[in-house]
Short mmCIF file of C-alpha atoms in Angstrom, two decimals:
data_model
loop_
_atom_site.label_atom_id
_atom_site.label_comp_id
_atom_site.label_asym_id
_atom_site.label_seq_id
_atom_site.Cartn_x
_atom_site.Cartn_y
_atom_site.Cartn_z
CA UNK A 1 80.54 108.99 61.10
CA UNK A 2 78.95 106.03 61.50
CA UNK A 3 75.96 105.68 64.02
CA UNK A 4 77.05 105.48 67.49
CA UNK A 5 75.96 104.23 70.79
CA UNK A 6 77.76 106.31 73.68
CA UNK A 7 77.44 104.50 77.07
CA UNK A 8 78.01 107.04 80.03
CA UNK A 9 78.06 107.13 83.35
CA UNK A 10 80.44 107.31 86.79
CA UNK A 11 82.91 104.56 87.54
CA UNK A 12 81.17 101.58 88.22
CA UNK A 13 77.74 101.60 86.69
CA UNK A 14 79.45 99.06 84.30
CA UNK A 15 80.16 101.03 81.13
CA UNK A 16 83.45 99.57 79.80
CA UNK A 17 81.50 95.63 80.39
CA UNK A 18 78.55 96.53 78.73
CA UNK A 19 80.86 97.72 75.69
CA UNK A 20 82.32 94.55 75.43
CA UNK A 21 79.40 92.11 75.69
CA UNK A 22 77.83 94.61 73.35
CA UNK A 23 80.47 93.56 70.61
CA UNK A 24 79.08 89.94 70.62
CA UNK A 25 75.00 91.04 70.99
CA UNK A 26 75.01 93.08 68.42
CA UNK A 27 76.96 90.59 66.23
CA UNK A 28 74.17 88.09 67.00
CA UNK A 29 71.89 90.43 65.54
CA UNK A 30 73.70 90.61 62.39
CA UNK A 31 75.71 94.07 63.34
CA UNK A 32 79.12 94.51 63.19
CA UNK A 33 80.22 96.65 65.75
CA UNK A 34 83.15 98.21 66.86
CA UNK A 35 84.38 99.35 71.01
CA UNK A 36 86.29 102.37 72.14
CA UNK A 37 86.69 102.75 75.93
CA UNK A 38 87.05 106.54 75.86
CA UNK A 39 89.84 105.98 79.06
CA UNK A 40 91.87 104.28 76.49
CA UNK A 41 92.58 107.15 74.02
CA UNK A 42 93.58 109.79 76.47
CA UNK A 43 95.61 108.67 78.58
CA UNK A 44 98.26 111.33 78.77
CA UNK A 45 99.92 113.98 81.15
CA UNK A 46 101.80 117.13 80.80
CA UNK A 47 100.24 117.85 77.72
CA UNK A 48 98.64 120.90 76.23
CA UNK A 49 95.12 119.10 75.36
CA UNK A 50 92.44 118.61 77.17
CA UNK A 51 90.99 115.40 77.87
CA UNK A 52 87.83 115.92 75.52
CA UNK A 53 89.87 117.53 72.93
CA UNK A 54 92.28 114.05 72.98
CA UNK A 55 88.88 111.90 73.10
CA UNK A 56 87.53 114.15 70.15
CA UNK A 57 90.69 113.90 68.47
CA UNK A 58 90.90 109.73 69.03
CA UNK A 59 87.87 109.33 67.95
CA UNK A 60 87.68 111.32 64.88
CA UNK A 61 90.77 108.82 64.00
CA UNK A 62 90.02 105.46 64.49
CA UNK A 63 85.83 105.85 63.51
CA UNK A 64 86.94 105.15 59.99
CA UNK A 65 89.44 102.80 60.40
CA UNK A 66 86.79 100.34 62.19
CA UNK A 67 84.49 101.70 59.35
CA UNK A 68 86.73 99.98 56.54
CA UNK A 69 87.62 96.93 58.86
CA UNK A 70 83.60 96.09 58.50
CA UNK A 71 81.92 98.03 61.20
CA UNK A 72 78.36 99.29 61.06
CA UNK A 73 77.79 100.87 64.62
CA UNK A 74 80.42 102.12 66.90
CA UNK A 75 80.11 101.72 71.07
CA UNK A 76 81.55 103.83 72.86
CA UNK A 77 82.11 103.82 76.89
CA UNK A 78 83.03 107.35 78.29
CA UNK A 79 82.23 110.18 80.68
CA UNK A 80 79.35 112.61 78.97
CA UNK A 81 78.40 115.82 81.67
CA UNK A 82 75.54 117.03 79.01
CA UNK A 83 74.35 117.46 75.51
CA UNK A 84 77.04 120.22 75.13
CA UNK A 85 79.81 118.08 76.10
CA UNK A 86 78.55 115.43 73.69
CA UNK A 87 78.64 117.90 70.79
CA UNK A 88 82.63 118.66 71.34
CA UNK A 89 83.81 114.75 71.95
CA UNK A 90 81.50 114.32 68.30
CA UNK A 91 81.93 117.63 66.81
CA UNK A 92 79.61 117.22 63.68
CA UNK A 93 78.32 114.14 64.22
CA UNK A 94 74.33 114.12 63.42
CA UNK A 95 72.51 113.75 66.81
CA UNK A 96 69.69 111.61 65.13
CA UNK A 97 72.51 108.99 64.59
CA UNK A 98 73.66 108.93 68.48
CA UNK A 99 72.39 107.16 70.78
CA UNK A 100 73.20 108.46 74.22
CA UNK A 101 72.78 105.84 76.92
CA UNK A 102 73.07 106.93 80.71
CA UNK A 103 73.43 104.19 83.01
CA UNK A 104 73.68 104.21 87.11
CA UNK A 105 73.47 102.35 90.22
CA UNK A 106 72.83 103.51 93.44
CA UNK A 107 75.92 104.34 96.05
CA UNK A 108 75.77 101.42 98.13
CA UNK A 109 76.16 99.24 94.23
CA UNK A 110 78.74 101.40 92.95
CA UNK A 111 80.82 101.55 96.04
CA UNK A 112 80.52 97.65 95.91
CA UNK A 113 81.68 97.09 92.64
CA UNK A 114 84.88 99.60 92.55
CA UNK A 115 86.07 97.68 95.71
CA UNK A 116 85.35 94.28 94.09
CA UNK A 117 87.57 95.81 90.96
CA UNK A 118 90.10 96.62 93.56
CA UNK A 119 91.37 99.10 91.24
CA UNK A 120 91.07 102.96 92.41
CA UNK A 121 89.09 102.11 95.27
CA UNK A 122 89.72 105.56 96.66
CA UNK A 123 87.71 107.35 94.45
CA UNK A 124 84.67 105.74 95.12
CA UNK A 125 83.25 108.54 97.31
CA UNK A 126 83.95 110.68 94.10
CA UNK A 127 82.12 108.41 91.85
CA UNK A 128 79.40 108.31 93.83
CA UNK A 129 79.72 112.21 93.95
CA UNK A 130 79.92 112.80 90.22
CA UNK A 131 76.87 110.70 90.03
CA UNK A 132 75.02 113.10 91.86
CA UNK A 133 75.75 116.28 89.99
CA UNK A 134 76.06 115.31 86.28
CA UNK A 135 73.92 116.18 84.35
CA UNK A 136 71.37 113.57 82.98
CA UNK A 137 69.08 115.39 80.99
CA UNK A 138 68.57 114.80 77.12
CA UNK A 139 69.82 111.64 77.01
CA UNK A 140 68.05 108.40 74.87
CA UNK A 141 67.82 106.14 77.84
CA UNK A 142 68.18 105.79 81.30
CA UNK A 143 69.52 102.52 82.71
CA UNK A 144 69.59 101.45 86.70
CA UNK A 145 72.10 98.55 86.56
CA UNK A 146 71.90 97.86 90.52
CA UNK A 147 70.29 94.34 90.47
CA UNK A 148 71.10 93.47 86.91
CA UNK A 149 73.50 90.76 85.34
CA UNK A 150 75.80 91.66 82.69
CA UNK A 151 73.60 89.65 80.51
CA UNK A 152 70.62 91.50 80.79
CA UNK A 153 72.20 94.88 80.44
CA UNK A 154 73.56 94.27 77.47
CA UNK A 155 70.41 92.39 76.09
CA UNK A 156 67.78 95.47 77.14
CA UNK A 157 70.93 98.09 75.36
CA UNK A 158 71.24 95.99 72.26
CA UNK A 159 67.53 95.54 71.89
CA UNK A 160 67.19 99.65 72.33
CA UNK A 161 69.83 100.07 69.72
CA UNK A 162 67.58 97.94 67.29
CA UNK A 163 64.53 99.75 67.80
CA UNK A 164 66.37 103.26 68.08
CA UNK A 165 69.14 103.08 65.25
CA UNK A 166 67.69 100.59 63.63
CA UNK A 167 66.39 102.80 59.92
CA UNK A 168 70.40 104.28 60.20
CA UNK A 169 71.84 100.88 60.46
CA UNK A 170 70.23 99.77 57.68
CA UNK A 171 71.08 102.48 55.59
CA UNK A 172 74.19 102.87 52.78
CA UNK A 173 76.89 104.34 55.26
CA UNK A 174 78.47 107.44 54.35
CA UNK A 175 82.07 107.39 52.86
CA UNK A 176 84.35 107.41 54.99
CA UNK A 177 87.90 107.11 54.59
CA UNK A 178 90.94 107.20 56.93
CA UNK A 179 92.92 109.86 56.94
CA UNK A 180 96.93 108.74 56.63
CA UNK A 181 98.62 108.47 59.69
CA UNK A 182 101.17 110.95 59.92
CA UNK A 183 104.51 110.24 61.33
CA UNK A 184 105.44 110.64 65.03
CA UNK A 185 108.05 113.29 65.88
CA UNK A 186 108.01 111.85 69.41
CA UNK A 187 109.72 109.23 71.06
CA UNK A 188 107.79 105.90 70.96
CA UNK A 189 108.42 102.90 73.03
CA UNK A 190 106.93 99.71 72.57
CA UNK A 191 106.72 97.52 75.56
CA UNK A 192 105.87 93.54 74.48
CA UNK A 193 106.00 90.05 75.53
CA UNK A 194 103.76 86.83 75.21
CA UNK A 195 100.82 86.54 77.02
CA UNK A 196 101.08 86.20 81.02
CA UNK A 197 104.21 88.34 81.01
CA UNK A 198 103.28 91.94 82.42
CA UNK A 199 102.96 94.31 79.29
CA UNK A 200 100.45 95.73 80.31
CA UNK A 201 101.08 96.32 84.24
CA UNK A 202 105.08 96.76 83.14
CA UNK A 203 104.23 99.84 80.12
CA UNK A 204 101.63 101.44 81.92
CA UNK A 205 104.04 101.37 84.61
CA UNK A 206 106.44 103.32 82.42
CA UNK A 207 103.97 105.88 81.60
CA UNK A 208 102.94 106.31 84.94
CA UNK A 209 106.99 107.13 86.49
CA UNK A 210 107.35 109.31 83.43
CA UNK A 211 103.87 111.65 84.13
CA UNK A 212 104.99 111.35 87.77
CA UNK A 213 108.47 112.94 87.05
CA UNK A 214 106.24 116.36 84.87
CA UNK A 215 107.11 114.77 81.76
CA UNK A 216 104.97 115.02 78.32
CA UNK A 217 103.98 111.40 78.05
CA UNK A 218 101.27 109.33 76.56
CA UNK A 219 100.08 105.54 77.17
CA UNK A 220 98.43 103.16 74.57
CA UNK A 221 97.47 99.80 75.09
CA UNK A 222 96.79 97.88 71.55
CA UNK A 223 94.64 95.56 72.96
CA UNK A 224 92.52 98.13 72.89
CA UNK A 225 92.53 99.28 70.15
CA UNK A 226 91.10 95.74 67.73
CA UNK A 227 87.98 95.44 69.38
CA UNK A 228 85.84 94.57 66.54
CA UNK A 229 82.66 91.70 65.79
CA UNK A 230 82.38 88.68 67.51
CA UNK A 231 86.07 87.71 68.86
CA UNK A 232 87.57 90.98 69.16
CA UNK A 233 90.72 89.70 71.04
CA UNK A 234 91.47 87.31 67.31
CA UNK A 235 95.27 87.01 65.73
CA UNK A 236 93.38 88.23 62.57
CA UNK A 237 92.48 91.91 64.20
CA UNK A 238 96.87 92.66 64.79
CA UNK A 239 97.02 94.86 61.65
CA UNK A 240 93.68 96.73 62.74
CA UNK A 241 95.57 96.97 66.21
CA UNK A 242 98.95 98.26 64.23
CA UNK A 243 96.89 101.08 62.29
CA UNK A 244 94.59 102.06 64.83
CA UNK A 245 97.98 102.23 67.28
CA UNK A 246 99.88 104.57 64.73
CA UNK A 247 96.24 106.59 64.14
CA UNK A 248 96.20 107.14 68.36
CA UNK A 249 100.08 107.93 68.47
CA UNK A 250 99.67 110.67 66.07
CA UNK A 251 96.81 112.39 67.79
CA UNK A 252 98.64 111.97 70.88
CA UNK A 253 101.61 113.18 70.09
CA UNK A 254 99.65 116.36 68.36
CA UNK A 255 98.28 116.78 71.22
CA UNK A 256 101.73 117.52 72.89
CA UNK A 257 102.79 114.30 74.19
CA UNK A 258 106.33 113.87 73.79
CA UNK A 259 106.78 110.02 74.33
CA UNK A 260 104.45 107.57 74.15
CA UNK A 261 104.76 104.18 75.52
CA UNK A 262 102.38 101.77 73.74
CA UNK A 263 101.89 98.35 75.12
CA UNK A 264 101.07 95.56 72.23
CA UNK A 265 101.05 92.08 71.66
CA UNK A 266 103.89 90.15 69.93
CA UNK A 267 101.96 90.09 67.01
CA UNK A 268 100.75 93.78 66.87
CA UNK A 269 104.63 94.43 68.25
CA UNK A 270 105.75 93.06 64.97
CA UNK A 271 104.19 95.78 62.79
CA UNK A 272 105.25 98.62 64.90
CA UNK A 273 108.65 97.34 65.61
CA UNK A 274 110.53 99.32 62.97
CA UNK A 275 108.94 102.57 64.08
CA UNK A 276 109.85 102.45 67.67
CA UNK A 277 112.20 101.62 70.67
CA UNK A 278 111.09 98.21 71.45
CA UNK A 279 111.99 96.71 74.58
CA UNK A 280 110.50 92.42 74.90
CA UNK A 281 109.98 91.00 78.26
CA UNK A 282 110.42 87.45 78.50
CA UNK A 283 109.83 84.51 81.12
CA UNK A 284 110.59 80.94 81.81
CA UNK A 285 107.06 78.97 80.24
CA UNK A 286 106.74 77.66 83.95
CA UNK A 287 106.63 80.84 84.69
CA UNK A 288 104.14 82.20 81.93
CA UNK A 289 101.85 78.55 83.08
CA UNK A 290 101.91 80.11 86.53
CA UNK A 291 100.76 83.73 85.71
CA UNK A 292 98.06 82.73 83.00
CA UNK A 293 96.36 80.54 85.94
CA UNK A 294 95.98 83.43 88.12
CA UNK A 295 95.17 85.62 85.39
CA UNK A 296 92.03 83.15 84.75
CA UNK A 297 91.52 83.35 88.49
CA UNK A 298 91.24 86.54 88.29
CA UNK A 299 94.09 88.08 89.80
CA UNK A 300 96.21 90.86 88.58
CA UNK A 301 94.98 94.20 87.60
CA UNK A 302 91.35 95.01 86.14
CA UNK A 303 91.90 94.87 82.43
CA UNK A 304 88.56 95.84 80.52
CA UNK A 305 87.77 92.99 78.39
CA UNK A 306 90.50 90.87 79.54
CA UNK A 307 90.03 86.77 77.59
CA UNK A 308 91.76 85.18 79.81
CA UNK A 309 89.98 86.02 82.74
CA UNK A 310 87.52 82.92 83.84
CA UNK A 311 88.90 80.53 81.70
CA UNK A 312 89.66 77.11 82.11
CA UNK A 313 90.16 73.60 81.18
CA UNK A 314 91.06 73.13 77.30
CA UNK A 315 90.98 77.28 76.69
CA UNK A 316 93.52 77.89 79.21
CA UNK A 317 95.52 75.02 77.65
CA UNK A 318 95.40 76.69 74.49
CA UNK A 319 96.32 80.02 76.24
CA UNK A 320 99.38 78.22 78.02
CA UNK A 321 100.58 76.88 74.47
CA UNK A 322 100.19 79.99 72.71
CA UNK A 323 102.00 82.19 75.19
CA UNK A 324 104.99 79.80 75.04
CA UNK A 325 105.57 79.63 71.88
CA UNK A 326 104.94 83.39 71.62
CA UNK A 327 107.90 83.65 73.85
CA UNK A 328 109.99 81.57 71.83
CA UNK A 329 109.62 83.11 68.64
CA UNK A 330 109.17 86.92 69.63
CA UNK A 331 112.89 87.88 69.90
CA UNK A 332 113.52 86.48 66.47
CA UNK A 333 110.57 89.04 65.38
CA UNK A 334 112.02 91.64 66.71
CA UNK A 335 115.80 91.24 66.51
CA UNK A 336 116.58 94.97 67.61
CA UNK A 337 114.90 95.07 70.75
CA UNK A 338 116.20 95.04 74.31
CA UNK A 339 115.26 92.09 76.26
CA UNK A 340 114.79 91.66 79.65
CA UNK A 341 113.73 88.44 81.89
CA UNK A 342 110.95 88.82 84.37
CA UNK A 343 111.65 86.33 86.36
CA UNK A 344 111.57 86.93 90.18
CA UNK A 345 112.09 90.88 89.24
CA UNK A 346 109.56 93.32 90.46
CA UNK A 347 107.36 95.59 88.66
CA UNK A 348 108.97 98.29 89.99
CA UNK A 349 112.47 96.93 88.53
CA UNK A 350 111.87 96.87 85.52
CA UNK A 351 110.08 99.85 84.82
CA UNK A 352 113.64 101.17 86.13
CA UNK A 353 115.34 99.45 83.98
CA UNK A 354 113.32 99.85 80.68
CA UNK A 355 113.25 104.01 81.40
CA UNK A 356 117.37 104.11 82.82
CA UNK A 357 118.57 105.18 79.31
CA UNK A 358 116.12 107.90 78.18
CA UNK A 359 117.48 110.45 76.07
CA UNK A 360 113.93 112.36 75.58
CA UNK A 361 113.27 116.12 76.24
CA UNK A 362 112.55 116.91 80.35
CA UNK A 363 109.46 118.35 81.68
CA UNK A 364 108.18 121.30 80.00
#
């Protein structure tokens, strides 16, 4: 595998942000590099895996995908309690090529920030309480983030990774090629829409009725899965986002998930349309304008990495015009899939609707 820098950390300290400005830093330095928010490849419930075993698993996967897409140093955001956890979410890796970066904040910060979020803002007593028991010991570096900006964070962690990995980075990588994907026996459905329109709070709505009701379900969200170099959101990343989506699905579903409801972009939808139950969501471009200037306002839920929050003026514009015409040319993309308006329907609603004709196996 190629070398690796695995941010850890409770909810809070700023792990999944550092990832992403890392992507740019490092590119500034002349080194590609390549994100995986450890959350996003393990989302699943009712299934026989464990979480490390599914982050092992997701990881083992998509490592050499980035690795022929141009990547030269992985980044990783996820949960590490200890040197012997590290060894089973990398089993085999070579520890001289990890760097294991712990970062914190006091309680008073992380409480803060996870009500600033407003996302899971009832587990910030248990954030604070996992901070206080796991194990810190044997890690590379130690990072206090209370008191720092984004900016510098991610300036001292890409400077570290220089002078830390920087022999390994400049070494011939080893081969590595991607396995093939194997085919899905589950049931996959593909939630998508332009930009604006809810795929992401509609399908991980979907997943989350479906693990509610016991079933054997999986979530994947392709945005997540591009996130490569210096504009890891780019059109030219969707068949990085198609591979690495079929990669996760298969590890997923090996795992024991049943179904798995992937959120993508219409562009990304287009690859996997053929190989799944697509459903498109669709609204009125007034109504797209409206949600895309909130969005950049920064309402809606916390998406990790999200472009289109804080933007303004002449990007928005360009936002506005590209989710439009996203919506007007999607159906004709996917010509098989259902379709339903979003227009003055509730979240709620549609999930209902999208999941009122499953067919799938029940709980186990």
């Amino acid at each position: 595998m190629m070398p690796v820098v695995w941010l850890s950390g409770t909810s809070g300290v700023g792990k999944s942000t550092a990832g992403h400005g890392m992507l740019r830093a490092m590119a500034e330095r002349g080194v590609t590099a390549a994100f995986v928010d450890a959350d996003q490849v393990r989302l699943a419930a009712g299934v026989l895996a464990e979480e490390t075993e599914l982050v092992a698993s997701g990881l083992a996967a998509l490592a050499p995908r980035y690795r022929e897409a141009g990547a030269r140093l992985l980044l990783v955001a996820g949960l590490v309690d200890g040197p012997g956890h590290l060894a089973r979410l990398l089993p085999g890796a070579d520890r001289e090529r990890i760097l294991l970066c712990h970062l914190s904040a006091d309680a008073a910060t992380l409480r803060e920030r996870i009500h600033h979020r407003g996302w899971a803002v009832e587990r910030a007593d248990e954030a604070v309480a996992y901070a206080e028991r796991v194990d810190t010991g044997r890690v590379d570096l130690h990072l206090d983030t209370g008191g720092m900006t984004r900016e510098r964070v991610v300036d001292h962690l890409a400077a570290v990774t220089l002078e830390r990995l920087g022999p390994v980075l400049a070494e011939a990588a080893p081969s590595e090629r991607a396995a093939d994907t194997a085919r899905s026996d589950g049931r996959v459905l593909l939630v998508t829409g332009p930009g604006g329109v809810g795929t992401s709070t509609i399908g991980f709505g979907a997943f989350s009725r479906m693990a509610g009701e016991g079933r054997a379900v999986a979530y994947v969200d392709t945005r997540q899965l591009g996130l490569l170099g210096a504009d890891p959101n780019g059109r030219h990343l969707s068949g990085l986002r198609a591979d690495n989506a079929r990669a996760l699905i298969g590890t997923l579903t090996a795992g024991g998930a049943r179904t798995v409801v992937v959120g993508a972009d219409p562009d990304t939808a287009r690859s996997l349309g053929d190989e799944a139950e697509s459903v498109v969501l669709r609204a009125r471009p007034a109504t797209l304008e409206e949600r895309l200037r909130l969005r950049s306002e920064g309402v809606g839920p916390p998406l990790p990495g999200d472009p289109r929050k804080g933007i303004g003026g002449e990007g928005l514009r360009r936002a506005i015009a590209r989710s439009v015409e996203e919506g007007a040319s999607i159906e004709a993309r996917l010509p098989k899939a259902r379709t339903l308006s979003t227009d003055g329907v509730e979240p709620s609603a549609l999930v209902e609707a999208i999941l009122e004709d499953r067919d799938e196996p029940g709980p186990r």
